[in-house]
Short mmCIF file of C-alpha atoms in Angstrom, two decimals:
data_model
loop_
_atom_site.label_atom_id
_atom_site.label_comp_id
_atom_site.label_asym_id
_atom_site.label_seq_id
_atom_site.Cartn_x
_atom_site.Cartn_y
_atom_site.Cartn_z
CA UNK A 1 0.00 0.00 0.00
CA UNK A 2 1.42 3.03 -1.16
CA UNK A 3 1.83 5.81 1.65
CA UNK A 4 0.82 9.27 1.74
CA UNK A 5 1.86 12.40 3.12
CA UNK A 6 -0.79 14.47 4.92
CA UNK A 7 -1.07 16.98 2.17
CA UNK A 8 -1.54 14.42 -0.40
CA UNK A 9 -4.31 13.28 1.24
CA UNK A 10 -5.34 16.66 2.57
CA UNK A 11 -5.58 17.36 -1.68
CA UNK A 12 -7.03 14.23 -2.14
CA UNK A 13 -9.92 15.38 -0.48
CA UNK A 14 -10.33 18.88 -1.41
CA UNK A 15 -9.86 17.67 -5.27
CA UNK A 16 -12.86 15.08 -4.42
CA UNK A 17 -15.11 17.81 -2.70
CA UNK A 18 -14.41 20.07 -5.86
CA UNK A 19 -15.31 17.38 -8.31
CA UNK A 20 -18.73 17.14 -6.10
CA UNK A 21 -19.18 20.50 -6.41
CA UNK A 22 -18.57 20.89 -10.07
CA UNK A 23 -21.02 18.29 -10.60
CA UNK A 24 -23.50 19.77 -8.43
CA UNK A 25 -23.16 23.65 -10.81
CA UNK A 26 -23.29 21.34 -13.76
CA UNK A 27 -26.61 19.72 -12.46
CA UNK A 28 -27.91 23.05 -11.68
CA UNK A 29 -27.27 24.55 -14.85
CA UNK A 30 -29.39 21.58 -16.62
CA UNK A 31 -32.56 22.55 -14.60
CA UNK A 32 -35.54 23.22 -16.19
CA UNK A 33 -38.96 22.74 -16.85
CA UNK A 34 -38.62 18.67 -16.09
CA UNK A 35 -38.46 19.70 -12.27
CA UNK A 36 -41.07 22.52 -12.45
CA UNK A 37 -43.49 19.43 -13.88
CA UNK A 38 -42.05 16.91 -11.24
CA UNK A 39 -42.59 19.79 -8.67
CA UNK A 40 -46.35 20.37 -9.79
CA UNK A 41 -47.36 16.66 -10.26
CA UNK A 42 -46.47 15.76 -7.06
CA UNK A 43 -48.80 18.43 -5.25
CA UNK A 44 -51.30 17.97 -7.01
CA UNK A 45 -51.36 14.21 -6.78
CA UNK A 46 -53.78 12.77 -3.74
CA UNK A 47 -51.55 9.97 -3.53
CA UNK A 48 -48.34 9.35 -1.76
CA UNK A 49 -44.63 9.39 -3.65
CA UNK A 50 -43.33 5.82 -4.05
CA UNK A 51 -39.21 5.88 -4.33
CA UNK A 52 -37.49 2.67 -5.05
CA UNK A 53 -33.87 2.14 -6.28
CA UNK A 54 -31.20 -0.01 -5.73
CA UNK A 55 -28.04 -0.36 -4.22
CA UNK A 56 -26.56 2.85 -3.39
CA UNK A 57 -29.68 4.79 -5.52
CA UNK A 58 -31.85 2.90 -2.96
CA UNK A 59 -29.57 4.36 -0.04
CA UNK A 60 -29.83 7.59 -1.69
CA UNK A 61 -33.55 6.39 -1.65
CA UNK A 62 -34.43 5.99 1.76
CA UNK A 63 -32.82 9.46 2.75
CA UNK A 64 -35.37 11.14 0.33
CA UNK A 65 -38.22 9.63 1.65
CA UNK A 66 -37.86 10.80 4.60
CA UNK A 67 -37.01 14.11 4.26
CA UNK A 68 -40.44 14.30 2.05
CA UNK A 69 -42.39 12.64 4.69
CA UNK A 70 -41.16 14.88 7.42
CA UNK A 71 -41.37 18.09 5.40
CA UNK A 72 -45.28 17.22 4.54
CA UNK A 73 -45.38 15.21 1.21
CA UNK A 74 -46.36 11.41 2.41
CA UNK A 75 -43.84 9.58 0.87
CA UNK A 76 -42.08 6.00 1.72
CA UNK A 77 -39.38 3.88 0.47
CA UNK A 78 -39.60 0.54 -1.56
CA UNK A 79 -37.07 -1.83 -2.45
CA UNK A 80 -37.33 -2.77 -6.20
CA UNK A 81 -36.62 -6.39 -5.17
CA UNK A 82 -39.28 -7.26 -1.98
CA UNK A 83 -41.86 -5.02 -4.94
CA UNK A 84 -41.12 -7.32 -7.72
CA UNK A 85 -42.10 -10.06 -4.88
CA UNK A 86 -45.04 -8.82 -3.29
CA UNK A 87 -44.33 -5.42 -1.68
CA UNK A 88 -46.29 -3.64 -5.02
CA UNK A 89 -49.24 -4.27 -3.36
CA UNK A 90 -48.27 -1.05 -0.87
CA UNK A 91 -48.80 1.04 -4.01
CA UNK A 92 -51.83 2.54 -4.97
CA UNK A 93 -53.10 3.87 -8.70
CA UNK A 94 -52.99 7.68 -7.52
CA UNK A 95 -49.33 7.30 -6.25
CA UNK A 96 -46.54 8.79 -7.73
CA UNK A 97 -43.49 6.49 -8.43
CA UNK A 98 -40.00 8.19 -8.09
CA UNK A 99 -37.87 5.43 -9.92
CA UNK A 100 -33.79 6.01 -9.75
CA UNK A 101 -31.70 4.64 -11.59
CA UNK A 102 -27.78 6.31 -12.40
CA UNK A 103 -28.10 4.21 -15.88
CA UNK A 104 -31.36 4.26 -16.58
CA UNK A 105 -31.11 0.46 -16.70
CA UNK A 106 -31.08 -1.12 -13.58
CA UNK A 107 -32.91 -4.11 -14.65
CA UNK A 108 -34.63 -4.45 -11.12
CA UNK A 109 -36.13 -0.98 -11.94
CA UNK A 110 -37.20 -1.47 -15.17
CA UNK A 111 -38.95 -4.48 -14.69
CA UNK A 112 -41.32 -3.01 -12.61
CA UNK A 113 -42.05 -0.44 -15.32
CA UNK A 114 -45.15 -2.57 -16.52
CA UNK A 115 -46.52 -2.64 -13.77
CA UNK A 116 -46.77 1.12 -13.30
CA UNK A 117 -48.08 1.40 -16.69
CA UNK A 118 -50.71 -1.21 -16.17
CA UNK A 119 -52.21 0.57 -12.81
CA UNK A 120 -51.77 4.34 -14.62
CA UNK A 121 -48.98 5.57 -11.80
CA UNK A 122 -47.35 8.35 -12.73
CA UNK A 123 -43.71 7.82 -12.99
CA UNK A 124 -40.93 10.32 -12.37
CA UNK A 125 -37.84 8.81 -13.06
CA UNK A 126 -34.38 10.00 -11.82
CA UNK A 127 -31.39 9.21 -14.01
CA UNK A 128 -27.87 10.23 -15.17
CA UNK A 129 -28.90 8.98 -18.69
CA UNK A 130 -31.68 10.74 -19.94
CA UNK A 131 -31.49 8.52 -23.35
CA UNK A 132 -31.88 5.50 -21.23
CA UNK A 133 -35.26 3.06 -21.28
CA UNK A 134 -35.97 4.70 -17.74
CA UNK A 135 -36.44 7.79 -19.41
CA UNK A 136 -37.82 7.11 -22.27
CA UNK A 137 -40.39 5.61 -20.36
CA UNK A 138 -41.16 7.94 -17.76
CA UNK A 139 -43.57 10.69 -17.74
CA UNK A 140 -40.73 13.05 -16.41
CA UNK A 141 -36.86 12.99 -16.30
CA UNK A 142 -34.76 14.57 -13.55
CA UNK A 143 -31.40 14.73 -14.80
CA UNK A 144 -28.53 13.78 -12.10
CA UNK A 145 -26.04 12.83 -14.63
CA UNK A 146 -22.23 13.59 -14.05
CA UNK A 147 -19.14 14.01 -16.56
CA UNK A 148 -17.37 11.54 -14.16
CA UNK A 149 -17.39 10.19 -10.31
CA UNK A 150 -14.80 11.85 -7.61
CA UNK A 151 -13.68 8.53 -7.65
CA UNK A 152 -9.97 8.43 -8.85
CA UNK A 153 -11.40 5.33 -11.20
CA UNK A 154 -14.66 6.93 -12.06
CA UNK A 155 -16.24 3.78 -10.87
CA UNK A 156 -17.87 4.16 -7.05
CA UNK A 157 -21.19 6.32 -6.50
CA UNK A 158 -20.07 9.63 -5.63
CA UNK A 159 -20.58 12.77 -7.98
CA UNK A 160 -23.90 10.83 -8.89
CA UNK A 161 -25.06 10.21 -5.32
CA UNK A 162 -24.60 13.74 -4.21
CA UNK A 163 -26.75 14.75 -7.61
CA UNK A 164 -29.19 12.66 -6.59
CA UNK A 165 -29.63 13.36 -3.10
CA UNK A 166 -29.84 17.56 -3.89
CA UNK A 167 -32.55 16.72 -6.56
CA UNK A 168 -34.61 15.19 -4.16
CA UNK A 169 -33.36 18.06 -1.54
CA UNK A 170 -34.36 20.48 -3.82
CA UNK A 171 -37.86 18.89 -4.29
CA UNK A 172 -38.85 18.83 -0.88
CA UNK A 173 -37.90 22.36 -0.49
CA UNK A 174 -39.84 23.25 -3.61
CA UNK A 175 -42.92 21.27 -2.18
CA UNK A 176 -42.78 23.06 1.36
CA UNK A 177 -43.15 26.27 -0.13
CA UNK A 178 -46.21 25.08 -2.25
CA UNK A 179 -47.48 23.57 0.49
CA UNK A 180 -46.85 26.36 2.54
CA UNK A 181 -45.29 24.30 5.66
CA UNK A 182 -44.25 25.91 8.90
CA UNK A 183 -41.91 25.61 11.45
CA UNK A 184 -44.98 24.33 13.63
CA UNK A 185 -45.72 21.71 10.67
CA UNK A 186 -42.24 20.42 10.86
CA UNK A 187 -42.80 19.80 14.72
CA UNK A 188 -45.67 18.34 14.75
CA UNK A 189 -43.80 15.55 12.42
CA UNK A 190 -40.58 15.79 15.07
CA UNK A 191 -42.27 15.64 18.38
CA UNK A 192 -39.19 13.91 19.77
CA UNK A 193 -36.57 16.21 18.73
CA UNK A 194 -35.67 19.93 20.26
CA UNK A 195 -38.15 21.29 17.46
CA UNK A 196 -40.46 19.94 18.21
CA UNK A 197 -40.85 19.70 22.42
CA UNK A 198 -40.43 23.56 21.99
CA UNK A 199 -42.90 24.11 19.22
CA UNK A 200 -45.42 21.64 21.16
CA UNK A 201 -44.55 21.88 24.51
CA UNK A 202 -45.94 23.92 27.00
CA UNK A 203 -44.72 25.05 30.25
CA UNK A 204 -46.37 22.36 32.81
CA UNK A 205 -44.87 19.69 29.96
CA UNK A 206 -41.00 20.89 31.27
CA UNK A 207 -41.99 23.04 35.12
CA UNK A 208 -39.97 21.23 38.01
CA UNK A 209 -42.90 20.19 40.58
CA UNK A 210 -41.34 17.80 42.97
CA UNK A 211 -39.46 19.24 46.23
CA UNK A 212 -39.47 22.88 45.41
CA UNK A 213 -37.64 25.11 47.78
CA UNK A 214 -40.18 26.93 49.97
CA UNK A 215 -39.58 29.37 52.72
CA UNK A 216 -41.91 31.57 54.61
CA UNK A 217 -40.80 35.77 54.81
CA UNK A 218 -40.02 34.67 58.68
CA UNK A 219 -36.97 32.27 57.46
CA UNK A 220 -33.48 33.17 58.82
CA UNK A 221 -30.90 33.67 55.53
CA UNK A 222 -28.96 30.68 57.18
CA UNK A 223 -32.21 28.16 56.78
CA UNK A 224 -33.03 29.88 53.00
CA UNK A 225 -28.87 29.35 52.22
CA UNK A 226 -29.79 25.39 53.32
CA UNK A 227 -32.78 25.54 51.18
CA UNK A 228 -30.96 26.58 48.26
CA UNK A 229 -28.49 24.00 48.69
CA UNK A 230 -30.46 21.21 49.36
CA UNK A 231 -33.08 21.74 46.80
CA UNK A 232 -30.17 22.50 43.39
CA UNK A 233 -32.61 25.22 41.78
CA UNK A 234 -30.06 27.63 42.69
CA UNK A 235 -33.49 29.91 43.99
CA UNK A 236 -35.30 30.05 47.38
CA UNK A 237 -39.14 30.50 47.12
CA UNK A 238 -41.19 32.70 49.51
CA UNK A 239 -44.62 31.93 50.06
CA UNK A 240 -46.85 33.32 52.85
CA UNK A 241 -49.76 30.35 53.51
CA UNK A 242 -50.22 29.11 49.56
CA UNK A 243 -49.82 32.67 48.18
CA UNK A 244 -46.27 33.04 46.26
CA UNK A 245 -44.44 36.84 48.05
CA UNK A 246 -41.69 36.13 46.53
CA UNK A 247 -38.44 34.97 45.15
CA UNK A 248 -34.43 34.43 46.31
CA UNK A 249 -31.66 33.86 43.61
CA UNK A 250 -27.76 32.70 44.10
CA UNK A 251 -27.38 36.31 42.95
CA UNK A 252 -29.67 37.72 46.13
CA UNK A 253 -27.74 36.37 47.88
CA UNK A 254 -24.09 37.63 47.01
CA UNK A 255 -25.37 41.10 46.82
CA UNK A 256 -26.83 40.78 50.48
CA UNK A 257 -23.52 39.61 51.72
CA UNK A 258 -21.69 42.53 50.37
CA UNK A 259 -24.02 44.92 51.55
CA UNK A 260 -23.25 46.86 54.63
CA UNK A 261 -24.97 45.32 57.83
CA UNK A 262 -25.45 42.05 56.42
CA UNK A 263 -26.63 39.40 58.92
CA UNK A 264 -27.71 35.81 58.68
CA UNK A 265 -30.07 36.32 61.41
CA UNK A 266 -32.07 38.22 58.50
CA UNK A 267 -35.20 37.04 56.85
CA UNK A 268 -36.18 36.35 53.98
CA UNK A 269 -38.39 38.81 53.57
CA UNK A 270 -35.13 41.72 53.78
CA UNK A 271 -33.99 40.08 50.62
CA UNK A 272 -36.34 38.52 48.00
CA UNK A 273 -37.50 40.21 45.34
CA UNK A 274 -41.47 41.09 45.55
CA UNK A 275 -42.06 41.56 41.89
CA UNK A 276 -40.60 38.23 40.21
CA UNK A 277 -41.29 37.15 36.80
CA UNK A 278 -43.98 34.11 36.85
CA UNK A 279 -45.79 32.94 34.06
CA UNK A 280 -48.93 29.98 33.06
CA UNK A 281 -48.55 26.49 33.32
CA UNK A 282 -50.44 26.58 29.45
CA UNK A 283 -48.21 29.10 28.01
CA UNK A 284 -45.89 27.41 25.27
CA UNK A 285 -42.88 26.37 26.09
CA UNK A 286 -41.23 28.56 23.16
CA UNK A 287 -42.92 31.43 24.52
CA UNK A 288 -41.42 31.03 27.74
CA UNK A 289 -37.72 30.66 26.73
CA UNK A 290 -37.90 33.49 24.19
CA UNK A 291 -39.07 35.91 27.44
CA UNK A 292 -36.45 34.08 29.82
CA UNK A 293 -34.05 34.62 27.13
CA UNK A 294 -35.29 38.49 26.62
CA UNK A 295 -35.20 38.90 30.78
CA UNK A 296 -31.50 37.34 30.67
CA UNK A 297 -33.03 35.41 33.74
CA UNK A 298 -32.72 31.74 34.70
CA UNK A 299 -35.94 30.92 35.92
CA UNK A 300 -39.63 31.54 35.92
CA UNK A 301 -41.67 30.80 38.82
CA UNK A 302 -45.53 28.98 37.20
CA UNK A 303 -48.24 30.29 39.31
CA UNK A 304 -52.33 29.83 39.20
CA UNK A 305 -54.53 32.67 39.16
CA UNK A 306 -54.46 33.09 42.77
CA UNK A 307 -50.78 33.20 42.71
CA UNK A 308 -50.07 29.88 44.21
CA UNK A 309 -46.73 28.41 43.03
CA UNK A 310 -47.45 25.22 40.87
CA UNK A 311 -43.52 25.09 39.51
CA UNK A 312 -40.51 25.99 38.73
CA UNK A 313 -39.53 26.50 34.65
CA UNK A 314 -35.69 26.06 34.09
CA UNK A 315 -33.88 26.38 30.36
CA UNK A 316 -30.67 25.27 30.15
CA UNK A 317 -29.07 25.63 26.52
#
């Protein structure tokens, strides 16, 4: 194996990125009407948008599926294999077939052609050949061909793969604008991820309920200092009865100590603030970490109407 220096392979890899890149301009320059029609067929159809490819088209596949189905175009994968051997039977007359193919004869593709004719799908087919029996049979051609891979032998997926998977990037995109989808759209299809839980989430969904650090205006400093320690909120909550007075912070705290005449045998009640931000345990989650974030504070206090404390809200980026 021959060895290399670090900045032959450091050029290695720049001279592969740039051959990706070239390819993408090239792609981009090709663009026309073909995608506008792709584009427009697919909103309008009622169906969903069946991709199937194989090997690393199939790969390529997958990743495309999913970003349509999470950006709001149903959409779902197929492998051109299991749907030659039962799996057609997911696909439905009013569906749209996205068929890739680099050559434009992958024969596990094209067999599957009469079928598609036979049920009156719509195919869109996604080649590097547009002279190829894929798109000569296809109601539209999306052209991902390349002058050559990044490969040094021309040979493995590369240049092609990255074509393929910003056509499909650049369908979904085209797609959520027709469809008009919003950051709340892409939530509701991401309710696990940070998007989502802030988008959908509202404050009693994140408040800290459980051992909250309560101390009546009476309390000695020393007890609230053990209250803030014990309880890790890094705040000391005054209450009078059920009704919330007020609140202590680390930051209280420090100032009281440096003040002149500071005691511990002080109460609460010399230090907390009366006036503390609080906010509803329906308010939205995003809502509340935009204001925290406006405030520059670390907390919000979630009160009822009658100002009893029902939690503690706590961002941490």
């Amino acid at each position: 194996m021959a060895m290399q220096s670090k900045g032959d392979l450091l050029d290695i890899g720049l001279r592969a990125i740039d051959d990706e890149v070239v390819a993408l301009l090239e792609m981009k320059a090709r663009l026309d009407e073909n995608f506008v029609q792709a584009v427009s067929l697919i909103s309008q159809s009622k169906g969903r948008v069946v991709i199937l490819g194989m090997g690393k088209s199939g790969l390529v596949g997958k990743k495309m599926a999913a970003t349509l189905a999470s950006t709001g175009t149903p959409s779902f994968f197929v492998h051109p294999g299991e749907a030659f051997h039962g799996d057609l039977g997911m696909i439905r007359s009013e569906d749209i077939a996205l068929l890739i193919s680099n050559s434009g004869e992958t024969e596990e593709i094209l067999r599957l052609l009469p079928f598609f004719r036979h049920q009156g799908n719509i195919i869109v087919g996604m080649t590097g050949n547009i002279e190829s029996t894929l798109a000569q049979d296809a109601h539209v051609v999306l052209d991902v061909g390349v002058e050559r891979e990044a490969c040094p032998n021309d040979l493995a997926p590369t240049s092609s793969t990255t074509c393929t998977l910003v056509m499909g990037d650049a369908l979904a995109i085209a797609l959520t604008t027709i469809h008009n989808f919003q950051p709340h759209d892409f939530a509701r299809f991401h309710p696990g991820g940070l998007l989502g839980r802030r988008l959908l989430s509202r404050v009693k969904d994140a408040m800290t309920t459980k051992s909250l650090p309560f101390v009546e205006e009476e309390t000695p400093l020393r007890d609230v200092i053990h209250v803030i320690t014990n309880c890790r909120l890094g705040i000391a909550l005054v209450q009078q009865g059920s009704t919330f007075k007020g609140i202590i912070t680390d930051g209280d705290l420090r100032r009281a100590m440096e003040a002149d005449g500071f005691s511990l045998t002080k109460t609460a009640a010399h230090i907390m603030n009366s006036k503390p931000q609080t906010i509803s345990a329906d308010e939205m989650l995003v809502a509340a970490e935009d204001r925290m974030r406006q405030l520059r504070i670390g907390c919000l206090v979630v009160t009822d109407d009658d100002r009893a404390v029902l939690g503690v809200l706590q961002i941490f980026d």
